[in-house]
Coordinates of C-alpha atoms in Angstrom, one line a residue:
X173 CA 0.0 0.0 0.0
X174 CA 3.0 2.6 0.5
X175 CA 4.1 2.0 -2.8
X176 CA 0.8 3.1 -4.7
X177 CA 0.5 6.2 -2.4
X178 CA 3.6 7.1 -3.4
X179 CA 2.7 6.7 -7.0
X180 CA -0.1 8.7 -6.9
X181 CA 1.2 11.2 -4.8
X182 CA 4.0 11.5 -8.2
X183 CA 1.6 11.9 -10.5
X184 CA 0.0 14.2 -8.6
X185 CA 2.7 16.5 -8.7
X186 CA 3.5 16.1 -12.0
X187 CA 0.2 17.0 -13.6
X188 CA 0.1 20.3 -11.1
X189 CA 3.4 21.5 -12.4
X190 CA 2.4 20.7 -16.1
X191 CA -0.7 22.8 -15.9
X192 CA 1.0 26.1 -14.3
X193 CA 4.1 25.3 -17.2
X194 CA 0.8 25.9 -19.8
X195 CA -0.4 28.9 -18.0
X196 CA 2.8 30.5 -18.0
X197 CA 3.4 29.6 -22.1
X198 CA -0.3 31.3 -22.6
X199 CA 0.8 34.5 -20.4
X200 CA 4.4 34.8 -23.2
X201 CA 2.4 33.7 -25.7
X202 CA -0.6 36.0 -25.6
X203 CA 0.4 39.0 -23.1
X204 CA -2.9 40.9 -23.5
X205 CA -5.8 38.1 -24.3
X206 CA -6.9 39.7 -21.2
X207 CA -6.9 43.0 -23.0
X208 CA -9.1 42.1 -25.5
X209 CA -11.5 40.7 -24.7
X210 CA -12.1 43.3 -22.1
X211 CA -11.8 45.5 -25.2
X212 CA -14.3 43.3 -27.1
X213 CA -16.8 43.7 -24.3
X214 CA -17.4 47.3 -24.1
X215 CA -17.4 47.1 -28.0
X216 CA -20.5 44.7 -27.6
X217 CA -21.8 47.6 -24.9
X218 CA -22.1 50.3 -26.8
X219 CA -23.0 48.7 -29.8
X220 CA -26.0 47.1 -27.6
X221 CA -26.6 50.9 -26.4
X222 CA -26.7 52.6 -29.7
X223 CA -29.2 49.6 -31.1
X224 CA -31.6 50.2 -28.1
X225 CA -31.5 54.3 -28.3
X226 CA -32.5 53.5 -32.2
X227 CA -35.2 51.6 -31.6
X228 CA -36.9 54.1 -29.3
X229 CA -40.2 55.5 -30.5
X230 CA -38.9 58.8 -29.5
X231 CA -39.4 61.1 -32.8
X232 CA -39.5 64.6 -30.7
X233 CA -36.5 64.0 -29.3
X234 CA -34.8 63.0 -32.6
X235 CA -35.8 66.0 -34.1
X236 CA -34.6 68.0 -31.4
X237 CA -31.3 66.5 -31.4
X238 CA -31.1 67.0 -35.1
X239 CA -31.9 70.6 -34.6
X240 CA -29.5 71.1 -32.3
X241 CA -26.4 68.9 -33.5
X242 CA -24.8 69.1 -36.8
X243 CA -25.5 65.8 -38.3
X244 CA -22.1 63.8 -38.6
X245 CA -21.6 61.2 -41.5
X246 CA -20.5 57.6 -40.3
X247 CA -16.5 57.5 -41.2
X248 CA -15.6 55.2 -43.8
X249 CA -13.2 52.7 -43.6
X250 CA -9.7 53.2 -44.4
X251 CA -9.1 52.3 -48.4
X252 CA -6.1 49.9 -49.1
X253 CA -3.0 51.3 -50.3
X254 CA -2.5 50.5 -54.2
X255 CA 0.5 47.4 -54.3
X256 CA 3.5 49.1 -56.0
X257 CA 5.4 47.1 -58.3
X258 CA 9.1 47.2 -57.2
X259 CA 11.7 47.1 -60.6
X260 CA 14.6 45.6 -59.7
X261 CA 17.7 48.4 -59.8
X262 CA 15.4 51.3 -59.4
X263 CA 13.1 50.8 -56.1
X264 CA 12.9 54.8 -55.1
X265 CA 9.1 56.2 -54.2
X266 CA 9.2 58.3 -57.4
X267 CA 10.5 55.6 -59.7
X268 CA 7.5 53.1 -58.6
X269 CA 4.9 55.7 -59.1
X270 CA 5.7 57.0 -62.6
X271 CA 5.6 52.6 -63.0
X272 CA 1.5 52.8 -62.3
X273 CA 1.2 56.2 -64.7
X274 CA -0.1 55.0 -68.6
X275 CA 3.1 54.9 -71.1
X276 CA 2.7 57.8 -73.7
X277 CA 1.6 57.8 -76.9
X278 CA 4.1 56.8 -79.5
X279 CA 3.5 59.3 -82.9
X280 CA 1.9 57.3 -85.2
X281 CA 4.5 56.4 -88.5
X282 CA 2.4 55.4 -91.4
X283 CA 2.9 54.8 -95.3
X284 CA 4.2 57.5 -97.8
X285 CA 1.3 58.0 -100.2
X286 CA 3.7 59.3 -103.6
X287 CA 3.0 59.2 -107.3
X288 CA -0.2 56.9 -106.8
X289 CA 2.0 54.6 -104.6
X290 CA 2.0 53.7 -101.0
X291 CA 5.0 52.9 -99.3
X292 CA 5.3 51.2 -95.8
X293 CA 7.5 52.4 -93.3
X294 CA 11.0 50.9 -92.9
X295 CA 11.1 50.3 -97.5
X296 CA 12.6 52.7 -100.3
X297 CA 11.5 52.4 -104.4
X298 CA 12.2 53.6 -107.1
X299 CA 9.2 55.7 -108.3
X300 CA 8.0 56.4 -112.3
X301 CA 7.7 59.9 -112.6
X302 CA 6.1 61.3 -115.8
X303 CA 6.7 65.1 -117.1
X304 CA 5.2 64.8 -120.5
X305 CA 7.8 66.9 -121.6
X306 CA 9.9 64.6 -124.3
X307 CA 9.1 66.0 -127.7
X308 CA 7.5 63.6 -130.5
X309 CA 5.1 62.3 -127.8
X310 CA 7.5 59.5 -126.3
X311 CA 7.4 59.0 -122.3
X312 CA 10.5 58.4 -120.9
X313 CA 10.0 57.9 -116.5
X314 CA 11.9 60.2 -114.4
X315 CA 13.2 58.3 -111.6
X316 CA 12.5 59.5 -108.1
X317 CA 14.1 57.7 -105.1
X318 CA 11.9 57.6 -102.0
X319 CA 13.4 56.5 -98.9
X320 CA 10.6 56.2 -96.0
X321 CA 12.3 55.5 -92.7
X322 CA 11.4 53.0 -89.9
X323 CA 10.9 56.1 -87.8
X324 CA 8.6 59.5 -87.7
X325 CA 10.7 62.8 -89.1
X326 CA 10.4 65.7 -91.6
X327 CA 10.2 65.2 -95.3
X328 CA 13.5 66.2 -97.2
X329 CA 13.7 66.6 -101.2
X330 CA 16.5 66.7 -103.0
X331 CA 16.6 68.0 -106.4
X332 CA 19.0 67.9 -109.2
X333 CA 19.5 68.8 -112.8
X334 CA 16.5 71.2 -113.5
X335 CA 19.3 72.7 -116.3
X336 CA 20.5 70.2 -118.4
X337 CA 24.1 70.8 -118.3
X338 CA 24.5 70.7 -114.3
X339 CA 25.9 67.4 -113.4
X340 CA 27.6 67.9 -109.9
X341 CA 24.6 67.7 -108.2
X342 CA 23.2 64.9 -110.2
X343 CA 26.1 62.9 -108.7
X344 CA 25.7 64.7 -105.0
X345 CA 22.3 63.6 -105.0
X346 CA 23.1 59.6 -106.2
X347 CA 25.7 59.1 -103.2
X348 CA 23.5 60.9 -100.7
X349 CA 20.8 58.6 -101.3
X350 CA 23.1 55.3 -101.5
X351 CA 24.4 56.0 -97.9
X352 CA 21.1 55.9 -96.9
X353 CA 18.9 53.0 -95.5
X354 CA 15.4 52.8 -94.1
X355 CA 16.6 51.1 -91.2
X356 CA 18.7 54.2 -89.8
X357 CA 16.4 56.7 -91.3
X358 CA 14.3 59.1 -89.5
X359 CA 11.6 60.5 -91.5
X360 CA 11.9 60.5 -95.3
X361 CA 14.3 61.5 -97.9
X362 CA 12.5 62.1 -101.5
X363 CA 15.5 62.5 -104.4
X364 CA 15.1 63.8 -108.4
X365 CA 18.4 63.6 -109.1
X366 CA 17.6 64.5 -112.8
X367 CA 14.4 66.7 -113.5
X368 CA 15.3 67.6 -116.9
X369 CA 15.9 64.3 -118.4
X370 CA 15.6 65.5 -121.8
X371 CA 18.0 68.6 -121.1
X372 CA 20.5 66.0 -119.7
X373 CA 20.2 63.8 -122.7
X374 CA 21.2 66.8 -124.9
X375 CA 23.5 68.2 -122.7
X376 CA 21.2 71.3 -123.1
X377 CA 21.1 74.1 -120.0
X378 CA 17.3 74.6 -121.3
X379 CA 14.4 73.2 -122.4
X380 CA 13.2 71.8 -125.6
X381 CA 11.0 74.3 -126.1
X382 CA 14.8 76.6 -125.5
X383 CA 12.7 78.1 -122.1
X384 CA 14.9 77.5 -118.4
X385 CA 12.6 75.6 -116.3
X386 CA 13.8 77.3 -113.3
X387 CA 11.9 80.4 -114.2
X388 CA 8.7 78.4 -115.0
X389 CA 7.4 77.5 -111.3
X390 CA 4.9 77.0 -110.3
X391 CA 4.0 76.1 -113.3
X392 CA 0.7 76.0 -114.9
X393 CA -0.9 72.7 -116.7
X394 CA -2.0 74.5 -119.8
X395 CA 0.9 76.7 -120.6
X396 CA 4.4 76.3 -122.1
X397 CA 6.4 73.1 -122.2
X398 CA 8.3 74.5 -119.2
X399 CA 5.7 75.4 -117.3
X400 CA 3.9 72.5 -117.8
X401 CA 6.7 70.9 -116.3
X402 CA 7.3 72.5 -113.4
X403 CA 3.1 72.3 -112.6
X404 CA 3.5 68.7 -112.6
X405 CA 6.9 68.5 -110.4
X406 CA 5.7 71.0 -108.0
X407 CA 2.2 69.2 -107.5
X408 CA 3.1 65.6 -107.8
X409 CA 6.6 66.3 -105.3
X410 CA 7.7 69.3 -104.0
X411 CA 4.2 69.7 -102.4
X412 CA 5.1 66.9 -100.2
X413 CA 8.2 68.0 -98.4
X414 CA 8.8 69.9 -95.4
X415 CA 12.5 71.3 -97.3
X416 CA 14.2 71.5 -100.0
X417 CA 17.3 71.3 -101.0
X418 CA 18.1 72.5 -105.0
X419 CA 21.2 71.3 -106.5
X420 CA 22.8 74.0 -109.3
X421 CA 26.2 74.3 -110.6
X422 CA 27.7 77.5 -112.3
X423 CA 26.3 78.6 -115.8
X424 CA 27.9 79.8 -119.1
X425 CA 31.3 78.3 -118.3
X426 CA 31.8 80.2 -114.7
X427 CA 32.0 77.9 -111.3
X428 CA 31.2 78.1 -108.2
X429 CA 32.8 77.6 -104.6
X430 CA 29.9 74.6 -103.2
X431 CA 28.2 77.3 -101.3
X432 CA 24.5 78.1 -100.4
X433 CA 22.0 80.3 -102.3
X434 CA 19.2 82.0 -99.5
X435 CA 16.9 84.6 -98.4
X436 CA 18.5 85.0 -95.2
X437 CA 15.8 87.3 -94.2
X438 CA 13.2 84.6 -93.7
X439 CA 13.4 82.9 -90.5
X440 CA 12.4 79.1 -91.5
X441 CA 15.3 79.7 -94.6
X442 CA 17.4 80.8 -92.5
X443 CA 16.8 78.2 -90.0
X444 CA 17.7 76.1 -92.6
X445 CA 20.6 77.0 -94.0
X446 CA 22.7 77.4 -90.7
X447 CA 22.4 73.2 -90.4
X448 CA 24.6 72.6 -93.7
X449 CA 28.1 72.6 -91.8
X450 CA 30.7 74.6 -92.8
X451 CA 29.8 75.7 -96.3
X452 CA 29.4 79.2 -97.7
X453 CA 26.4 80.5 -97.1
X454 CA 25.6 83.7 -99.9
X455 CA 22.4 85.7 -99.3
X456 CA 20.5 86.0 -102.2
X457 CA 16.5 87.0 -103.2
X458 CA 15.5 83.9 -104.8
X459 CA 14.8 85.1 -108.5
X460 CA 10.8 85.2 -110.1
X461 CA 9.8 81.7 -111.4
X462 CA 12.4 79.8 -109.6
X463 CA 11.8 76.7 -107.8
X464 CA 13.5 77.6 -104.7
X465 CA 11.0 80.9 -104.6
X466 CA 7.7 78.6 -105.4
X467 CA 8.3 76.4 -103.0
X468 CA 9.1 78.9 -100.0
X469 CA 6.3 80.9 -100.8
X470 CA 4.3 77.7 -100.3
X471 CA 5.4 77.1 -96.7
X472 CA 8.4 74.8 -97.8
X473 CA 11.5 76.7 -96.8
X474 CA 14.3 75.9 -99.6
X475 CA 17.7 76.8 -100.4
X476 CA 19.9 76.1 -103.7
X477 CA 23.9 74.7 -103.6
X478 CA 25.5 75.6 -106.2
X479 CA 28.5 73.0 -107.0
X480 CA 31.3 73.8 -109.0
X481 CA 31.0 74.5 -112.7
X482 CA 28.8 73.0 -115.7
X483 CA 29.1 69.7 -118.3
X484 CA 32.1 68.3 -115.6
X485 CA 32.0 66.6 -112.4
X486 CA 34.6 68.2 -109.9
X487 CA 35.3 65.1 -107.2
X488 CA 36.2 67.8 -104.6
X489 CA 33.4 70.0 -104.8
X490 CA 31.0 66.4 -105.0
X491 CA 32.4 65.6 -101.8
X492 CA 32.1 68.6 -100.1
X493 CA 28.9 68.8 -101.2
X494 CA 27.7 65.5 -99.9
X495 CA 28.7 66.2 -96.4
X496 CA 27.2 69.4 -96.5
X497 CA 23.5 67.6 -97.5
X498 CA 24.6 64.6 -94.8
X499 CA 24.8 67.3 -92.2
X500 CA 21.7 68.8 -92.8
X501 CA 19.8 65.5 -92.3
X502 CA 21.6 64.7 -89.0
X503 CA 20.9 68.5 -88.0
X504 CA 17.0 67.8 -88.1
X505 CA 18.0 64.4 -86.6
X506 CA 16.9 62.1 -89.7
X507 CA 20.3 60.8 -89.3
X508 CA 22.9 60.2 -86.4
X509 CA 25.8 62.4 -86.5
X510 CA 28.8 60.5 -87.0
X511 CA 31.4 63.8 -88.1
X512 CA 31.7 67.1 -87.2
X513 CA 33.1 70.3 -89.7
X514 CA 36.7 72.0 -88.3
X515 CA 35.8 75.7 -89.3
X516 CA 32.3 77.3 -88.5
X517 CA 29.9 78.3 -91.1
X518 CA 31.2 81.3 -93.2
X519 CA 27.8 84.0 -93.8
X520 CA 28.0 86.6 -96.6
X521 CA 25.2 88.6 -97.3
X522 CA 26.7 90.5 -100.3
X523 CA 28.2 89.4 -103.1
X524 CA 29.5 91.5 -106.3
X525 CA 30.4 90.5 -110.0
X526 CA 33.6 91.6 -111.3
X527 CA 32.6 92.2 -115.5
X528 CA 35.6 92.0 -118.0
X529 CA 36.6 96.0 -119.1
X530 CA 37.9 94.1 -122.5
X531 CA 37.4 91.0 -124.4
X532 CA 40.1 89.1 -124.7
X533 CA 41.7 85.7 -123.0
X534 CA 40.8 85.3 -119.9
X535 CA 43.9 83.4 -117.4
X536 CA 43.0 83.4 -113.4
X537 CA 45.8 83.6 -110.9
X538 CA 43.4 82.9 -108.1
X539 CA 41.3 79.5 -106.9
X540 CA 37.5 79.3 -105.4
X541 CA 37.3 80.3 -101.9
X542 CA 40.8 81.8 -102.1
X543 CA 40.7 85.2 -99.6
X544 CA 42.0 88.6 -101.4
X545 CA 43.2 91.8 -100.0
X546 CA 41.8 94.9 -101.7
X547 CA 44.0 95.4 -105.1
X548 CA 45.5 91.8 -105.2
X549 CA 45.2 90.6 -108.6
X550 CA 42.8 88.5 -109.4
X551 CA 43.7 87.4 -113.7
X552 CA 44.8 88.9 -116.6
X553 CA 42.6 89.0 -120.1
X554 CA 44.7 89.5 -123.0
X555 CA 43.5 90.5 -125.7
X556 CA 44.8 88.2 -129.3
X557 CA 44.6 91.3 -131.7
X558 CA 46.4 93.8 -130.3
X559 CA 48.0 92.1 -127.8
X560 CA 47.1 94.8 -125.2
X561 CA 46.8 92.9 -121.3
X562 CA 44.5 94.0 -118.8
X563 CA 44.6 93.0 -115.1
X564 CA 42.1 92.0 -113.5
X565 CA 42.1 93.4 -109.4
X566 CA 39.9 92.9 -106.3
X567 CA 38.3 96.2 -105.5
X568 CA 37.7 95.6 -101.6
X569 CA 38.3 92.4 -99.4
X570 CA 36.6 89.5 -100.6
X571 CA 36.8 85.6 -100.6
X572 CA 36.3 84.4 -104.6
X573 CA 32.9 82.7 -104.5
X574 CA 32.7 82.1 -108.5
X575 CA 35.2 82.7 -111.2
X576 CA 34.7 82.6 -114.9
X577 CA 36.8 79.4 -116.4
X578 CA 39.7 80.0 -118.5
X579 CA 38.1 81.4 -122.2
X580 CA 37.4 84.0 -124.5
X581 CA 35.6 86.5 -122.6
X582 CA 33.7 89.3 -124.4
X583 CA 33.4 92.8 -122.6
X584 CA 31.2 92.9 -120.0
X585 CA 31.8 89.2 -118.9
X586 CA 31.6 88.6 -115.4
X587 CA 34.4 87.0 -114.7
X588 CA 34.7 86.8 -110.6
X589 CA 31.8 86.8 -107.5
X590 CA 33.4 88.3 -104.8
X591 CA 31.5 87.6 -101.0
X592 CA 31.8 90.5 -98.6
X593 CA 30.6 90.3 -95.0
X594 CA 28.2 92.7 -94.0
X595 CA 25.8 93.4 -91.4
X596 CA 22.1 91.6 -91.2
X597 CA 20.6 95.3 -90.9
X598 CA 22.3 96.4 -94.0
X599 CA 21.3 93.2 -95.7
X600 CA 17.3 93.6 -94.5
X601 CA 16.9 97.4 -95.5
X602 CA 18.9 96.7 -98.8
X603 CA 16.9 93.4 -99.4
X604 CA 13.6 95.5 -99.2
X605 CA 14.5 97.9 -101.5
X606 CA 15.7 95.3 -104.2
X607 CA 12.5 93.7 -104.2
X608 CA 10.6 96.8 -104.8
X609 CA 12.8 97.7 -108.1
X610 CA 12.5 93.8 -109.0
X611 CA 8.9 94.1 -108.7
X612 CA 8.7 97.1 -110.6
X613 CA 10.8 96.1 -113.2
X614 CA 8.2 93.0 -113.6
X615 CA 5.7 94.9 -113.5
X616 CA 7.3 96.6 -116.4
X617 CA 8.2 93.5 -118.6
X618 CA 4.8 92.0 -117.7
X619 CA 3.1 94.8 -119.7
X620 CA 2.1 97.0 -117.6
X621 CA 3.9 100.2 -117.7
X622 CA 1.6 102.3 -119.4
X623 CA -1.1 101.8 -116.9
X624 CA 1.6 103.0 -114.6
X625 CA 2.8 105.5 -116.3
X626 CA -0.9 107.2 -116.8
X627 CA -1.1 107.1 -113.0
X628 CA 2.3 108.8 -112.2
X629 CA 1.5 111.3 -115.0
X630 CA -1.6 112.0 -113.2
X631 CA 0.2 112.9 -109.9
X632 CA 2.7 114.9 -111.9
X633 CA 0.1 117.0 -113.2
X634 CA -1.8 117.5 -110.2
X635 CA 1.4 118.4 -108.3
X636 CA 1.9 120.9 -111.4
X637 CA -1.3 122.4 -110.5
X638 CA -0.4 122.3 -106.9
X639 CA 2.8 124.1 -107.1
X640 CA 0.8 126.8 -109.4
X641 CA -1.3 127.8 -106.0
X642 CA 0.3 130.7 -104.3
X643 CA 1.5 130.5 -100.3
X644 CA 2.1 126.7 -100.8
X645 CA 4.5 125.4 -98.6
X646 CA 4.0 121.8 -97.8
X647 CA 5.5 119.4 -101.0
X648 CA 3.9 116.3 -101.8
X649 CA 5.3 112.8 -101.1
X650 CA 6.2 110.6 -103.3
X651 CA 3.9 107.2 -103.7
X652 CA 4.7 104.1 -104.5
X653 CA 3.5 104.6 -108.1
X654 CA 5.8 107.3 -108.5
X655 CA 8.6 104.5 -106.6
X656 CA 7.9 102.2 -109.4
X657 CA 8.3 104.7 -111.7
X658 CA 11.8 105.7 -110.7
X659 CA 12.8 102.3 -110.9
X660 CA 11.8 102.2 -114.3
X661 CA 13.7 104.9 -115.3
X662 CA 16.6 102.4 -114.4
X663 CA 15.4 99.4 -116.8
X664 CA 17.1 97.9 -119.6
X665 CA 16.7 100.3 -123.1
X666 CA 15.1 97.7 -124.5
X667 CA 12.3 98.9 -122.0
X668 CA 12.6 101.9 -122.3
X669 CA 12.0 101.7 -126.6
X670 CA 8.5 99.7 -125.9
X671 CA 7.2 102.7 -124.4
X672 CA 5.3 104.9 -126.2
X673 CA 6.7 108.3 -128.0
X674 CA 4.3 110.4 -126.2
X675 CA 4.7 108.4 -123.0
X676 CA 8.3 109.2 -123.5
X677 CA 8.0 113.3 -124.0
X678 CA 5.6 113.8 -121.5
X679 CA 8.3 111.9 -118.8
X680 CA 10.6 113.8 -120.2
X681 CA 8.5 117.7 -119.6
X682 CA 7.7 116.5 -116.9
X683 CA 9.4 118.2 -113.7
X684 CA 11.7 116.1 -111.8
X685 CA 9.9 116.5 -107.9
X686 CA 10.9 113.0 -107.6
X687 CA 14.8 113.0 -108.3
X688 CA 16.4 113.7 -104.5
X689 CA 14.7 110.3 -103.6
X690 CA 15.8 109.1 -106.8
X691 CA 19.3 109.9 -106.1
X692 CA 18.8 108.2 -102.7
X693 CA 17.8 105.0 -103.8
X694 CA 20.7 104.9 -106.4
X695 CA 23.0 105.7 -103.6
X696 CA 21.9 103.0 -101.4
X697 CA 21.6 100.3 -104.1
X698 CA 24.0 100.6 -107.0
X699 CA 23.6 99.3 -110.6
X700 CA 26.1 96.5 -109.5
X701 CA 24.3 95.2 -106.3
X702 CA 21.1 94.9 -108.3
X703 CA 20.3 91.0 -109.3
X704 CA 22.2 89.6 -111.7
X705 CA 21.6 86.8 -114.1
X706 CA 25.1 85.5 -112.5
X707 CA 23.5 85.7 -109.2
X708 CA 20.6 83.5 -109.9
X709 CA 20.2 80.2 -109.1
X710 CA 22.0 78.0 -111.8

């Protein structure tokens, strides 16, 4: 019997220190069960409180209550927090909320609708282009190169032999367009590298029909063979561009340092001419009819590069003048820039011809883009007959722009374009004038001189009358009729002899009222700074 108390008396004590081992585990375990379910409790109070107030038919004092107490909406619960995606290598607060934000909008990059064909981005063809203009009613295609890129960007053309006998840029525009590739393209890149295939053929500067077709633009579809021409590469091509870029060469046996031809005084022109690198850049009005005046006056800003000289190809000036167009694209990012130019961009906004006092032989002593001093000579012409030699020397400080090549000149040949820096507020107020005496010397050729010389003859006569009146002080102004009318009095002869012979003697009683502004407008622009056929594009 002592043995089994003692048994139980063990177990005994071992179950009463196992059950205060499991009170003390809850206590770690769960330090404040106690807590809450106190907590819980009162929750179950008030809850019970608030149900039983509720339910008490006791609309008087509701209202009252209301009345008195501003009526408080129940809170809501707190919303969850949005999960934020954490990218691996960039886990700041600002990085993982632009994450959540929608991506933007890509541009769209569709197809190239050209010459009633669509091309897909990322492709280039070869497109038929058909002028109508081969004589004997054969159609020959004009190829045009389209290059649309795998990428949205602007819309460059390229344009090449619109005279005949201009084959530098011909070649300028063929390696421009093999260096490029849809692939690495931004935007697209439309080439003509021959507009007048039948000039080219011929080795002709002109036309069949003997007219330039870079005095035909726009163009009309009903008129000359020229014009017709230019109506349908304007329409079909140009039209689809954002820029141009017009390849020329020299004319008449004279060649030019690869330079560029603009209206600095227009902002998008000039915007694009400053991206061509390190080329010349010449400021110059574009001439009536010409391509590069069409198309800016459409809202395409354009600008000519005249290359070297015509019927050759000179390698150097090719190059140059591929880098120059290669620079341009990677300007307006359509290509990534891969070289840079060593010398910045030389500006000249005037530029004089140098015209031959003799005929004779002409020999140059100095190269394209060679820098003179004032009085340096320049080349001799001697002349075969008498044997007599004239020299040839730069009147002011220059660089030599164009030259005349070695050849019989005639007197009055212009032999040598000098550029001379000058100021942007010279160029503007002289730039204004000049196209107020090109206009009016339109006008003029256009037919339409007698109308204006009624109207100034008019004004004349009622100044006469005015100047009759006693005690009259004040003098009249002079219009812009009678502006028109002095720069006709500068015009060609051959102007001046389709006027009538009356017209003629009543200008000539006329008084002069108008001659001190005359003499003003002849100071500021002399005979040599007006346009000349030299200057114009080609």
């Amino acid at each position: 019997m002592s043995r089994r108390l003692i048994l139980v008396l063990l177990c005994f004590c071992f179950s009463v220190s196992a059950t205060e081992q499991e009170d003390q585990y809850e206590e770690v375990y769960n330090p404040k069960l106690s807590d809450i379910e106190e907590t819980t409790t009162e929750t179950n109070k008030q809850q019970a409180e608030v149900g039983s107030d509720v339910t008490e038919p006791n609309a008087e004092a509701d209202s009252v209550e209301a009345e008195s107490q501003p009526q408080v909406e129940p809170a809501l619960p707190d919303q969850p927090k949005p999960i934020i995606p954490i990218v691996a290598g960039n886990t700041s607060p600002a990085s993982a909320s632009q994450t959540t934000e929608e991506p933007a909008q890509e541009e769209v990059w569709g197809p190239l609708s050209l010459l009633n064909t669509e091309l897909s981005p990322n492709s280039s063809a070869t497109l038929d282009w058909y002028s109508g203009h081969l004589p004997g009613g054969f159609e020959v295609a004009t190829p045009v190169i389209a290059i649309h890129g795998s990428e949205p960007g602007p819309r460059v053309c390229i344009t090449a032999a619109i005279h005949g006998d201009e084959l530098n840029g011909v070649e300028i525009a063929r390696r421009v367009v093999k260096g490029l590739s849809p692939e690495n393209l931004k935007g697209t890149v439309i080439s003509v590298p021959v507009v007048n295939i039948d000039g080219l053929w011929r080795q002709d500067r002109y036309m069949s029909d003997r007219r330039d077709l870079n005095r035909a633009f726009p163009g009309s579809p009903n008129s000359s063979t020229a014009s017709r021409v230019a109506y349908s590469l304007f329409n079909s091509i140009i039209l689809h561009c954002d820029s141009l870029v017009d390849l020329h060469s020299g004319s008449m046996f004279r060649e030019n340092l690869t330079q560029l031809r603009a209206d600095l005084t227009i902002p998008e022109v000039a915007e694009v001419a400053k991206q061509f690198g390190a080329i010349s850049v010449l400021q110059s009005i574009a001439p009536s009819g010409s391509l590069r005046g069409a198309a800016t006056a459409a809202g395409i800003p354009a600008v000519v590069m005249e290359v070297g000289g015509p019927y050759t190809v000179d390698e150097k000036q090719v190059e140059t003048g591929v880098k120059a167009v290669q620079s341009y694209l990677s300007s307006v990012n359509m290509l990534p820039r891969s070289f840079f130019w060593s010398s910045p961009q030389p500006v000249f906004y005037a530029s004089q011809w140098l015209r031959a006092r003799d005929g004779g032989i002409l020999l140059n002593q100095v190269d394209l883009g060679t820098r003179v001093n004032k009085g340096q000579l320049l080349g001799t012409i001697s002349n075969p007959i008498t044997d007599d030699e004239e020299q040839v020397l730069a009147p002011f400080n220059a660089v030599v722009l164009g030259r005349a090549q070695n050849q019989v000149v005639s007197a009055g040949f212009a032999i040598y374009n000098l550029g001379e820096r000058r100021s942007i507020e010279d160029l503007e107020q002289e730039g204004e004038q000049i196209k107020k005496q090109v206009a009016a010397q339109t006008v003029e050729q256009l037919g339409l001189s007698e109308t204006k010389g009624e109207e100034t003859n008019s004004e004349q006569t009622a100044t006469d009358a005015d100047a009759v009146q006693p005690n009259q002080v004040d003098q009249p102004t002079p219009s812009t009729e009678e502006t028109s009318g002095k720069s006709r009095e500068q015009a060609p002869a051959v102007s001046n002899e389709a006027q009538p012979n009356s017209q003629a003697q009543d200008e000539a009683q006329a008084p002069n009222t108008e001659e001190p502004a005359q003499q003003e407008l002849i100071d500021l622009i002399p005979e040599e700074r007006m346009p000349q056929p030299e200057d114009e594009d080609g």
